[in-house]
Coordinates of N, CA and C in Angstrom, one line a residue:
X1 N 8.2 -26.8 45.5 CA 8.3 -26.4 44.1 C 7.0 -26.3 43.5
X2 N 5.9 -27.2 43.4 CA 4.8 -27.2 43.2 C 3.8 -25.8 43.8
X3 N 4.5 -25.4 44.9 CA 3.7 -24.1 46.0 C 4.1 -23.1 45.1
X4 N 5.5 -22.9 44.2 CA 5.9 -21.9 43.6 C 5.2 -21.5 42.1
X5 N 5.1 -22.9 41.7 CA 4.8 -23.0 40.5 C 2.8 -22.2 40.2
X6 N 2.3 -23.2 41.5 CA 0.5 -22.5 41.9 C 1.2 -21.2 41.6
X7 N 1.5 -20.9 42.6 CA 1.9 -18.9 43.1 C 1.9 -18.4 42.0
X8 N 2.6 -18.8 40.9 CA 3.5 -17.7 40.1 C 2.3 -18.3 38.9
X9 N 1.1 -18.9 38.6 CA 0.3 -19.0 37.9 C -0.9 -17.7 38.2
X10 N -1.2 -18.4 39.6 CA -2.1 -17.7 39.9 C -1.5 -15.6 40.0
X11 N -0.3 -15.5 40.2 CA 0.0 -14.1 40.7 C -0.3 -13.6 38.6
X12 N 0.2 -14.9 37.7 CA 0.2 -14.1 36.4 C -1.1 -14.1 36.2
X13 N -2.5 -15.0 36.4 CA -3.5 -14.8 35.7 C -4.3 -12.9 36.5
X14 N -3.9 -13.3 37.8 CA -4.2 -12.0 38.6 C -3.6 -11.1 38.1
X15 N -2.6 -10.7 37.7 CA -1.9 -9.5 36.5 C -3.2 -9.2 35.4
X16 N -3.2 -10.4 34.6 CA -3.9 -10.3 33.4 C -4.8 -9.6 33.9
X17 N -5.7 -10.5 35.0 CA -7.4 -10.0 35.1 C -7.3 -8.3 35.5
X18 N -6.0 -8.0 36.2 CA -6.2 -6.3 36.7 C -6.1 -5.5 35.5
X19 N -5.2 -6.3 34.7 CA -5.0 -5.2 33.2 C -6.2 -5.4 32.1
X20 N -6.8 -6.3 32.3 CA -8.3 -6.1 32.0 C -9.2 -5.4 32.5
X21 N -9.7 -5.5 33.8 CA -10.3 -4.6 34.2 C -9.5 -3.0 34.4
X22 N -8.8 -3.0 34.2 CA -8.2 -1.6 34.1 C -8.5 -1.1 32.9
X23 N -8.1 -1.8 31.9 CA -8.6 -1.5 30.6 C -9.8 -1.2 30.1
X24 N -10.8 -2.1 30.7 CA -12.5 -1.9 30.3 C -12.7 -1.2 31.3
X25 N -12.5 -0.5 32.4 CA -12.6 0.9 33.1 C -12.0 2.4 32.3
X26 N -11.5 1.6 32.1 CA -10.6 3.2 30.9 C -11.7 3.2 30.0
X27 N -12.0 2.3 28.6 CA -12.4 2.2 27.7 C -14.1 2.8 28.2
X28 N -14.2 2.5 29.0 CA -15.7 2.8 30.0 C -15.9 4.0 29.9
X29 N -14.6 4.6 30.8 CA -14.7 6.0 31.4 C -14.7 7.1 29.7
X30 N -14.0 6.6 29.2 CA -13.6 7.3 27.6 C -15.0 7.4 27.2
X31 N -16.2 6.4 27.1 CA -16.9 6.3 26.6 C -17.8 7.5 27.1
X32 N -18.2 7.8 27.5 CA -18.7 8.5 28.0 C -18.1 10.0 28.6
X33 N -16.7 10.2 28.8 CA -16.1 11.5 28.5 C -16.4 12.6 27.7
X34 N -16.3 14.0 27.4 CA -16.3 14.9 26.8 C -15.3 14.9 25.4
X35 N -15.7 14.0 24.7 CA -14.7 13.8 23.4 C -13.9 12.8 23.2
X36 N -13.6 12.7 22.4 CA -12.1 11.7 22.2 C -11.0 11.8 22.8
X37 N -9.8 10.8 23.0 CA -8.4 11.6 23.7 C -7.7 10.3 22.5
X38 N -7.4 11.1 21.8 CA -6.2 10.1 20.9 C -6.8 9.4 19.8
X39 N -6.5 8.2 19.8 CA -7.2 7.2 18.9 C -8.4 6.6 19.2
X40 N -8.9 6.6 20.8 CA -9.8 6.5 21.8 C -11.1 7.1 21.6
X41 N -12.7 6.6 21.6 CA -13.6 7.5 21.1 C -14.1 8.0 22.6
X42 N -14.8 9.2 22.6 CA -15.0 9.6 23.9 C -16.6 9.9 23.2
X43 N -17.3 10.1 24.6 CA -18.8 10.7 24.4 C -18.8 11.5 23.9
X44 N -20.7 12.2 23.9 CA -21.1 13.3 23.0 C -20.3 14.4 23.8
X45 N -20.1 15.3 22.8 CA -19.6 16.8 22.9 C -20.5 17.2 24.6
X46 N -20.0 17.8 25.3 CA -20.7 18.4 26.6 C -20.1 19.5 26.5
X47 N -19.2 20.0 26.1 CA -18.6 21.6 26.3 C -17.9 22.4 24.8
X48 N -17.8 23.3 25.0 CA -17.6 24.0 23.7 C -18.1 25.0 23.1
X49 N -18.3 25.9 22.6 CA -19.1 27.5 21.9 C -19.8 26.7 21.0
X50 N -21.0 26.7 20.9 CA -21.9 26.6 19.6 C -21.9 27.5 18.5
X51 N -21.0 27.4 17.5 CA -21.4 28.3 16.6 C -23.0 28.0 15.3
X52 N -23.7 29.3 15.2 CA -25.1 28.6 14.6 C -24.8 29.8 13.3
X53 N -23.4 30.6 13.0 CA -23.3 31.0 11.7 C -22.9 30.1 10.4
X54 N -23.0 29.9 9.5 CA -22.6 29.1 7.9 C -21.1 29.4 8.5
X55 N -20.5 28.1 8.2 CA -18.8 28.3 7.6 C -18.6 28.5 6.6
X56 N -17.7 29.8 6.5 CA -17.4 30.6 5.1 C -16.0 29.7 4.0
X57 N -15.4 29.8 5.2 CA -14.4 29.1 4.5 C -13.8 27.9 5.5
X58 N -13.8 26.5 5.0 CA -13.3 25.4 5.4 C -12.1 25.3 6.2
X59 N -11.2 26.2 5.4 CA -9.7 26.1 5.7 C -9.4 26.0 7.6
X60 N -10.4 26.8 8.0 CA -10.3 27.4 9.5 C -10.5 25.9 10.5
X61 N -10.8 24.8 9.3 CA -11.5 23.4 10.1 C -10.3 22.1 9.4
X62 N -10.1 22.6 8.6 CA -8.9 21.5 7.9 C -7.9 20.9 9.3
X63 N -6.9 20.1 9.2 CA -6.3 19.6 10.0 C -7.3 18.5 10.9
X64 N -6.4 18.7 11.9 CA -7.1 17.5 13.3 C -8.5 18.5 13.9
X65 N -9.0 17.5 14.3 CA -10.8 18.0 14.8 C -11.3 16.7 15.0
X66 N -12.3 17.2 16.1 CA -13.1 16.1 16.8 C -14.0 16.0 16.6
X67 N -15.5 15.0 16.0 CA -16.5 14.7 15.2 C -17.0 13.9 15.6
X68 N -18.8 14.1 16.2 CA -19.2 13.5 16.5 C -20.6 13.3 15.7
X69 N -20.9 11.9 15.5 CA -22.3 11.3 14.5 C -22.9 11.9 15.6
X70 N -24.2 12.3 14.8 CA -25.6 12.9 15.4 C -26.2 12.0 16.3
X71 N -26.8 12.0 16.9 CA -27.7 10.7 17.8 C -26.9 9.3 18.5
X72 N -25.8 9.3 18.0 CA -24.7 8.0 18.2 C -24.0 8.4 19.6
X73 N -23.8 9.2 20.5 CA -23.4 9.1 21.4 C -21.9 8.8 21.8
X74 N -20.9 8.8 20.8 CA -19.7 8.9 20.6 C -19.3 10.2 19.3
X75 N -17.4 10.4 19.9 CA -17.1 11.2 19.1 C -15.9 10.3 18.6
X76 N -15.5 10.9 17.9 CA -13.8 10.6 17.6 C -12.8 11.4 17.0
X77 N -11.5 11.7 16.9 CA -11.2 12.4 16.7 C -10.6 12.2 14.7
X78 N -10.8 13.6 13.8 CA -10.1 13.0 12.8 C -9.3 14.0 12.0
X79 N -8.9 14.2 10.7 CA -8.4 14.8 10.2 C -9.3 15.2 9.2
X80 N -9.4 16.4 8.5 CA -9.6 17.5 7.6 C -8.9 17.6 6.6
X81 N -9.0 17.2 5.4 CA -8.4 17.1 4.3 C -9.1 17.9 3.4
X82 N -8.4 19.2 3.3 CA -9.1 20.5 2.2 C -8.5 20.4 1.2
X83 N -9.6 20.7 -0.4 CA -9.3 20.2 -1.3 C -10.2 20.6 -2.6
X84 N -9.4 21.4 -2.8 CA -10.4 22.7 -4.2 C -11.6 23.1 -3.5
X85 N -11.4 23.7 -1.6 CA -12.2 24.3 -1.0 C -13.0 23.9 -0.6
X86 N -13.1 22.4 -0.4 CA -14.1 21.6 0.0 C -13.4 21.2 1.7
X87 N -14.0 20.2 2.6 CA -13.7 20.0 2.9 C -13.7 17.8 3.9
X88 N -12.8 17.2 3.6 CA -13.2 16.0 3.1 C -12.8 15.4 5.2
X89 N -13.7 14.3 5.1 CA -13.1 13.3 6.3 C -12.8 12.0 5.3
X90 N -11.8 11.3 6.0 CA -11.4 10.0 5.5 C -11.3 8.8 6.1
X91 N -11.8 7.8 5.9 CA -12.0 6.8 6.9 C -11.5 5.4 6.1
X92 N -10.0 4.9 7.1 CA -9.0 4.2 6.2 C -9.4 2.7 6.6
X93 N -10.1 1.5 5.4 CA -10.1 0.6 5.6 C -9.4 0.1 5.1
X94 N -7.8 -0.1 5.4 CA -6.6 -0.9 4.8 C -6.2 -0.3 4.0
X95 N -6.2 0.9 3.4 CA -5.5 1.6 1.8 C -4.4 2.5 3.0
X96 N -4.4 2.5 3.8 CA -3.0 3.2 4.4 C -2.5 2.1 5.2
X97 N -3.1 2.2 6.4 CA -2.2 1.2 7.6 C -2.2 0.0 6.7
X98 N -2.9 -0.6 6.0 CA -2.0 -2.3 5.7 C -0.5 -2.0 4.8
X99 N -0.1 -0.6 4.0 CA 1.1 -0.3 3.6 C 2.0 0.0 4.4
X100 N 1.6 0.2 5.9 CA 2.8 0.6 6.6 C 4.2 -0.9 7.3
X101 N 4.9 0.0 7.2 CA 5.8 -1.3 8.0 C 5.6 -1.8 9.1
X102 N 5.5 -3.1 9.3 CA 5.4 -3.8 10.8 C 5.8 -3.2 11.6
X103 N 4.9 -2.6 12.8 CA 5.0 -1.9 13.8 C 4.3 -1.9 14.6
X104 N 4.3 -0.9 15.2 CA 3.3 -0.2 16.7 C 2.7 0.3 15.7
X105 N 2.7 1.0 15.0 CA 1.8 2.2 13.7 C 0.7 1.4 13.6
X106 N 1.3 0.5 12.8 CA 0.4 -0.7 11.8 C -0.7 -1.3 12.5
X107 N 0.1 -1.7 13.9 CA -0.9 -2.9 14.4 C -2.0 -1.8 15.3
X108 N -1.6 -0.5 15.7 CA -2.8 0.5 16.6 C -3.5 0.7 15.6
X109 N -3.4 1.0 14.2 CA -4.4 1.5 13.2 C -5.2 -0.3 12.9
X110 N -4.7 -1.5 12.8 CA -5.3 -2.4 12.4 C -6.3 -2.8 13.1
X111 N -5.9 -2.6 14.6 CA -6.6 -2.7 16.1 C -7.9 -1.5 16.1
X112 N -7.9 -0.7 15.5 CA -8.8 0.3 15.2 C -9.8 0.1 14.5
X113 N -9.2 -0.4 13.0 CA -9.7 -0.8 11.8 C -11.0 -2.0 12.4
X114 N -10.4 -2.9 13.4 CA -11.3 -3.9 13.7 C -12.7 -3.6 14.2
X115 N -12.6 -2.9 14.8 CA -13.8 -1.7 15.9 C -14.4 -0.8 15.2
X116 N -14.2 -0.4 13.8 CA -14.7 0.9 13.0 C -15.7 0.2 12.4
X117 N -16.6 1.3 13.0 CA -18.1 1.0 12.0 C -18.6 2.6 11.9
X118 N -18.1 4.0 12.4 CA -18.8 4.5 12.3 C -19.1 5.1 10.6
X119 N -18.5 5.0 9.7 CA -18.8 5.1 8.2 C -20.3 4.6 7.8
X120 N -20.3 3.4 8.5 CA -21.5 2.4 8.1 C -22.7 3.8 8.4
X121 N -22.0 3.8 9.4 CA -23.3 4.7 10.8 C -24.0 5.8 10.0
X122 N -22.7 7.1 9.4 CA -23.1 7.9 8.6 C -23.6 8.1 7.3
X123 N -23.4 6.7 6.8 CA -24.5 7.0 5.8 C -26.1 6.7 5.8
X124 N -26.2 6.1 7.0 CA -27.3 6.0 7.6 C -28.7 7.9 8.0
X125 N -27.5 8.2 8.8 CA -27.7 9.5 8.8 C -26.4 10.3 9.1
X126 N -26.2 11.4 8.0 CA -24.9 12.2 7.8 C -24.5 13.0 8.8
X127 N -25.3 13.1 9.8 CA -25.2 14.7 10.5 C -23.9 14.5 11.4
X128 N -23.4 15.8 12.0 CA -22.0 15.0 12.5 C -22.0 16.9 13.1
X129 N -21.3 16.9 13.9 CA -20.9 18.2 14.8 C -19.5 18.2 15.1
X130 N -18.8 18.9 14.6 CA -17.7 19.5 14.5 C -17.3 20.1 15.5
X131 N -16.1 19.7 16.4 CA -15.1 20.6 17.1 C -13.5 21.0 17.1
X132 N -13.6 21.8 17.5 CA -12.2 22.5 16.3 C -11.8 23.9 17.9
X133 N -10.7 23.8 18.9 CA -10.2 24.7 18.9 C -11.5 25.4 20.4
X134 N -12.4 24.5 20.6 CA -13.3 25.2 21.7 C -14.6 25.3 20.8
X135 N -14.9 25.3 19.5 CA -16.0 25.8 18.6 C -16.3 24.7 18.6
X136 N -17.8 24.9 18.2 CA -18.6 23.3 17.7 C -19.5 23.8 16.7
X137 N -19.7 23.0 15.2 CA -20.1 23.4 13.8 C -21.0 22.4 13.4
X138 N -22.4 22.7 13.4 CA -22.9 21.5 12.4 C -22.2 21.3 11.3
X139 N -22.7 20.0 10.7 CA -22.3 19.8 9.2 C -23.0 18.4 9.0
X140 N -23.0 18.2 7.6 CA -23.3 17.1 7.2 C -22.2 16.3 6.6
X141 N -22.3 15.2 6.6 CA -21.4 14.3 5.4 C -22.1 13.7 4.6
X142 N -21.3 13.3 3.8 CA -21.8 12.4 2.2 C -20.9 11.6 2.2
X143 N -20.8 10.6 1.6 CA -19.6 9.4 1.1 C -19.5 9.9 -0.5
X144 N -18.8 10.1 -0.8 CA -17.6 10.7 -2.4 C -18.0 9.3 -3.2
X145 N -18.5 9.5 -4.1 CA -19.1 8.6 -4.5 C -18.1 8.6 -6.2
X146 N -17.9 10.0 -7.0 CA -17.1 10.3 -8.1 C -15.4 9.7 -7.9
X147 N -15.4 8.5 -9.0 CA -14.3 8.2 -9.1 C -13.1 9.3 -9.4
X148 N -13.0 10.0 -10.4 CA -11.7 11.0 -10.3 C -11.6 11.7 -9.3
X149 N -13.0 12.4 -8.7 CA -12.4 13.3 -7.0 C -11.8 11.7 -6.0
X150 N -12.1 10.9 -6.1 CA -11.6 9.5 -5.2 C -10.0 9.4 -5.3
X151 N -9.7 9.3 -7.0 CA -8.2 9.3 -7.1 C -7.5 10.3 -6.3
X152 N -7.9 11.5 -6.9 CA -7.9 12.7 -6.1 C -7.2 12.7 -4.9
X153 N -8.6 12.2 -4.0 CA -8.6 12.2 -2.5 C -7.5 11.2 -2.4
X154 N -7.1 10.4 -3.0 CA -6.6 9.2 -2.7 C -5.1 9.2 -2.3
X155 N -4.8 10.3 -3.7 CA -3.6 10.0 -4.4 C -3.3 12.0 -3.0
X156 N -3.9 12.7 -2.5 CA -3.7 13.1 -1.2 C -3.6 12.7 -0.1
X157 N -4.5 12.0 -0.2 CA -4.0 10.9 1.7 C -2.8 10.4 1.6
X158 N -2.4 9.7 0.6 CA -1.0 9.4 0.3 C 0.3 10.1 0.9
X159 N 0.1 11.2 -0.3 CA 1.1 12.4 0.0 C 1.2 12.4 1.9
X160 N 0.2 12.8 1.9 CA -0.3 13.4 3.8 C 0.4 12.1 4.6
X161 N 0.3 10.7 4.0 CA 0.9 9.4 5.1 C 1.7 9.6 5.1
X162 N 2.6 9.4 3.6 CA 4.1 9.2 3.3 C 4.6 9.9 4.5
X163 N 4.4 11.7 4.4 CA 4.9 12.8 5.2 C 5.3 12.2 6.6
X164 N 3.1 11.6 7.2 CA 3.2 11.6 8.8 C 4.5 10.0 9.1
X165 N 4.0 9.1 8.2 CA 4.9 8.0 8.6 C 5.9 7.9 8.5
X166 N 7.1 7.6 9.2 CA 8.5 7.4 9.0 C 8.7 5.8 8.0
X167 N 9.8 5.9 7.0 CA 9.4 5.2 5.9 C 8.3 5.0 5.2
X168 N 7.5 6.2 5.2 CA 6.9 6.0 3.8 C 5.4 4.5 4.3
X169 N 4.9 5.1 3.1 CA 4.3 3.9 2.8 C 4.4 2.8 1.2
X170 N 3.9 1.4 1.3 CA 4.3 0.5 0.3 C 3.8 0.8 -0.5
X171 N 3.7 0.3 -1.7 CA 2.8 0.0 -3.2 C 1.2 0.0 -2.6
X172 N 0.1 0.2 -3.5 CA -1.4 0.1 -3.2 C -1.7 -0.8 -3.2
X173 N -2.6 -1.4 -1.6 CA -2.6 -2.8 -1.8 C -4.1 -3.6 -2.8
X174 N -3.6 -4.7 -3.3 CA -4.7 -5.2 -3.8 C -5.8 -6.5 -3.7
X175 N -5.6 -6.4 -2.5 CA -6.0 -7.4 -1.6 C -6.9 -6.6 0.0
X176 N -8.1 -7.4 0.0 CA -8.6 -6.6 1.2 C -7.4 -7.1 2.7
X177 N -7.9 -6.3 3.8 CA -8.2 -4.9 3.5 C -7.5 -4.1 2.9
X178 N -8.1 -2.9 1.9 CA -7.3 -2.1 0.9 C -8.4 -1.1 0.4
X179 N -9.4 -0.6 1.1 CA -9.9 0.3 0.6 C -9.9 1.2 1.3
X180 N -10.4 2.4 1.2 CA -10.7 3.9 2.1 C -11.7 4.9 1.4
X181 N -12.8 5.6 2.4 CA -13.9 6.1 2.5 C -13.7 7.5 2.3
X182 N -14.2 8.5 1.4 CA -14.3 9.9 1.5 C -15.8 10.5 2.2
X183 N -16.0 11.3 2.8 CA -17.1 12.3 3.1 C -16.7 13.5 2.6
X184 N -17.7 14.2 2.3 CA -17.4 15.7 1.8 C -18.2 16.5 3.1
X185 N -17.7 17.0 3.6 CA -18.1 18.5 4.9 C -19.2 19.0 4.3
X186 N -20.6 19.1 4.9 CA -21.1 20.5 3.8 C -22.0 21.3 5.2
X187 N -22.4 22.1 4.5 CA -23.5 22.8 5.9 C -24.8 22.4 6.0
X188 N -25.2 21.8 6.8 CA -26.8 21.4 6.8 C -27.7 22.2 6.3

């Protein structure tokens, strides 16, 4: 009984250790990949059309797109939130996922939220490169510093969660975490 009990210790900690190194082989290999895949950050851009014309109009970039800080060596993937022609990124520290209902949702965005520093990064230096569809776009960002474009933005991301998340999201919370970050797109 004792021989069973060793075995089935040792066979669970050997599970663990394979799903760990399986996991920091993944998270490895991602790092260093051609982009992001999911909620996952992947290396710098290696393939894609350079476009070196002005973006005329934003709209063509709105939606999901993959963004990579300048010099930082990672990308990630995000969303495009167009908005009186501008064109905004959003970076949620608690003003969405801490509203959502206990779940898988909640706890991959929390899990995320832990790891996010690239906001800090960009305002350090704005520059960011844009992929959309095969194309790649300079641009710069800014952090939205004007409280009414903020509501704005705010009281949009909203609308856009409610939509993606099944039940909605809660009341605004007022308690950290509960804030969230705008950039405005512009052309260098």
């Amino acid at each position: 009984m004792a021989n069973i009990k060793l075995w089935s210790k040792r066979l669970a900690l050997g599970l663990v250790l394979l799903i760990g190194v399986c996991s920091a082989s993944l998270l490895l290999y991602q790092r260093f990949s051609d982009g992001p895949t999911g909620p996952l950050t992947g290396g710098t851009f290696s393939s894609g059309e350079v476009i070196t014309t002005p973006v005329r109009d934003w709209q063509q970039l709105a939606g999901d797109f993959e963004f990579e800080l300048v010099g930082q060596g990672s990308s990630r993937t995000a969303g495009g939130i167009l908005l009186d022609g501008n064109l905004y990124i959003s970076c949620d520290l608690g003003f969405v996922w801490s509203r959502l209902p206990a779940g898988l949702a909640r706890n991959t965005l929390h899990a995320i939220w832990l790891f996010k520093d690239w906001h800090e990064k960009a305002l350090q230096d704005g520059r960011i490169r844009i992929r959309k569809d095969g194309r790649i776009h300079a641009a710069t960002i800014e952090r939205v510093e004007d409280p009414i474009l903020l509501e704005e933005l705010k009281t949009t991301i909203e609308g856009l969660a409610g939509e993606f998340f099944t039940g909605g999201l809660g009341p605004r919370p007022t308690n950290p975490p509960d804030d969230i970050w705008f950039f405005r797109i512009r052309q260098p």
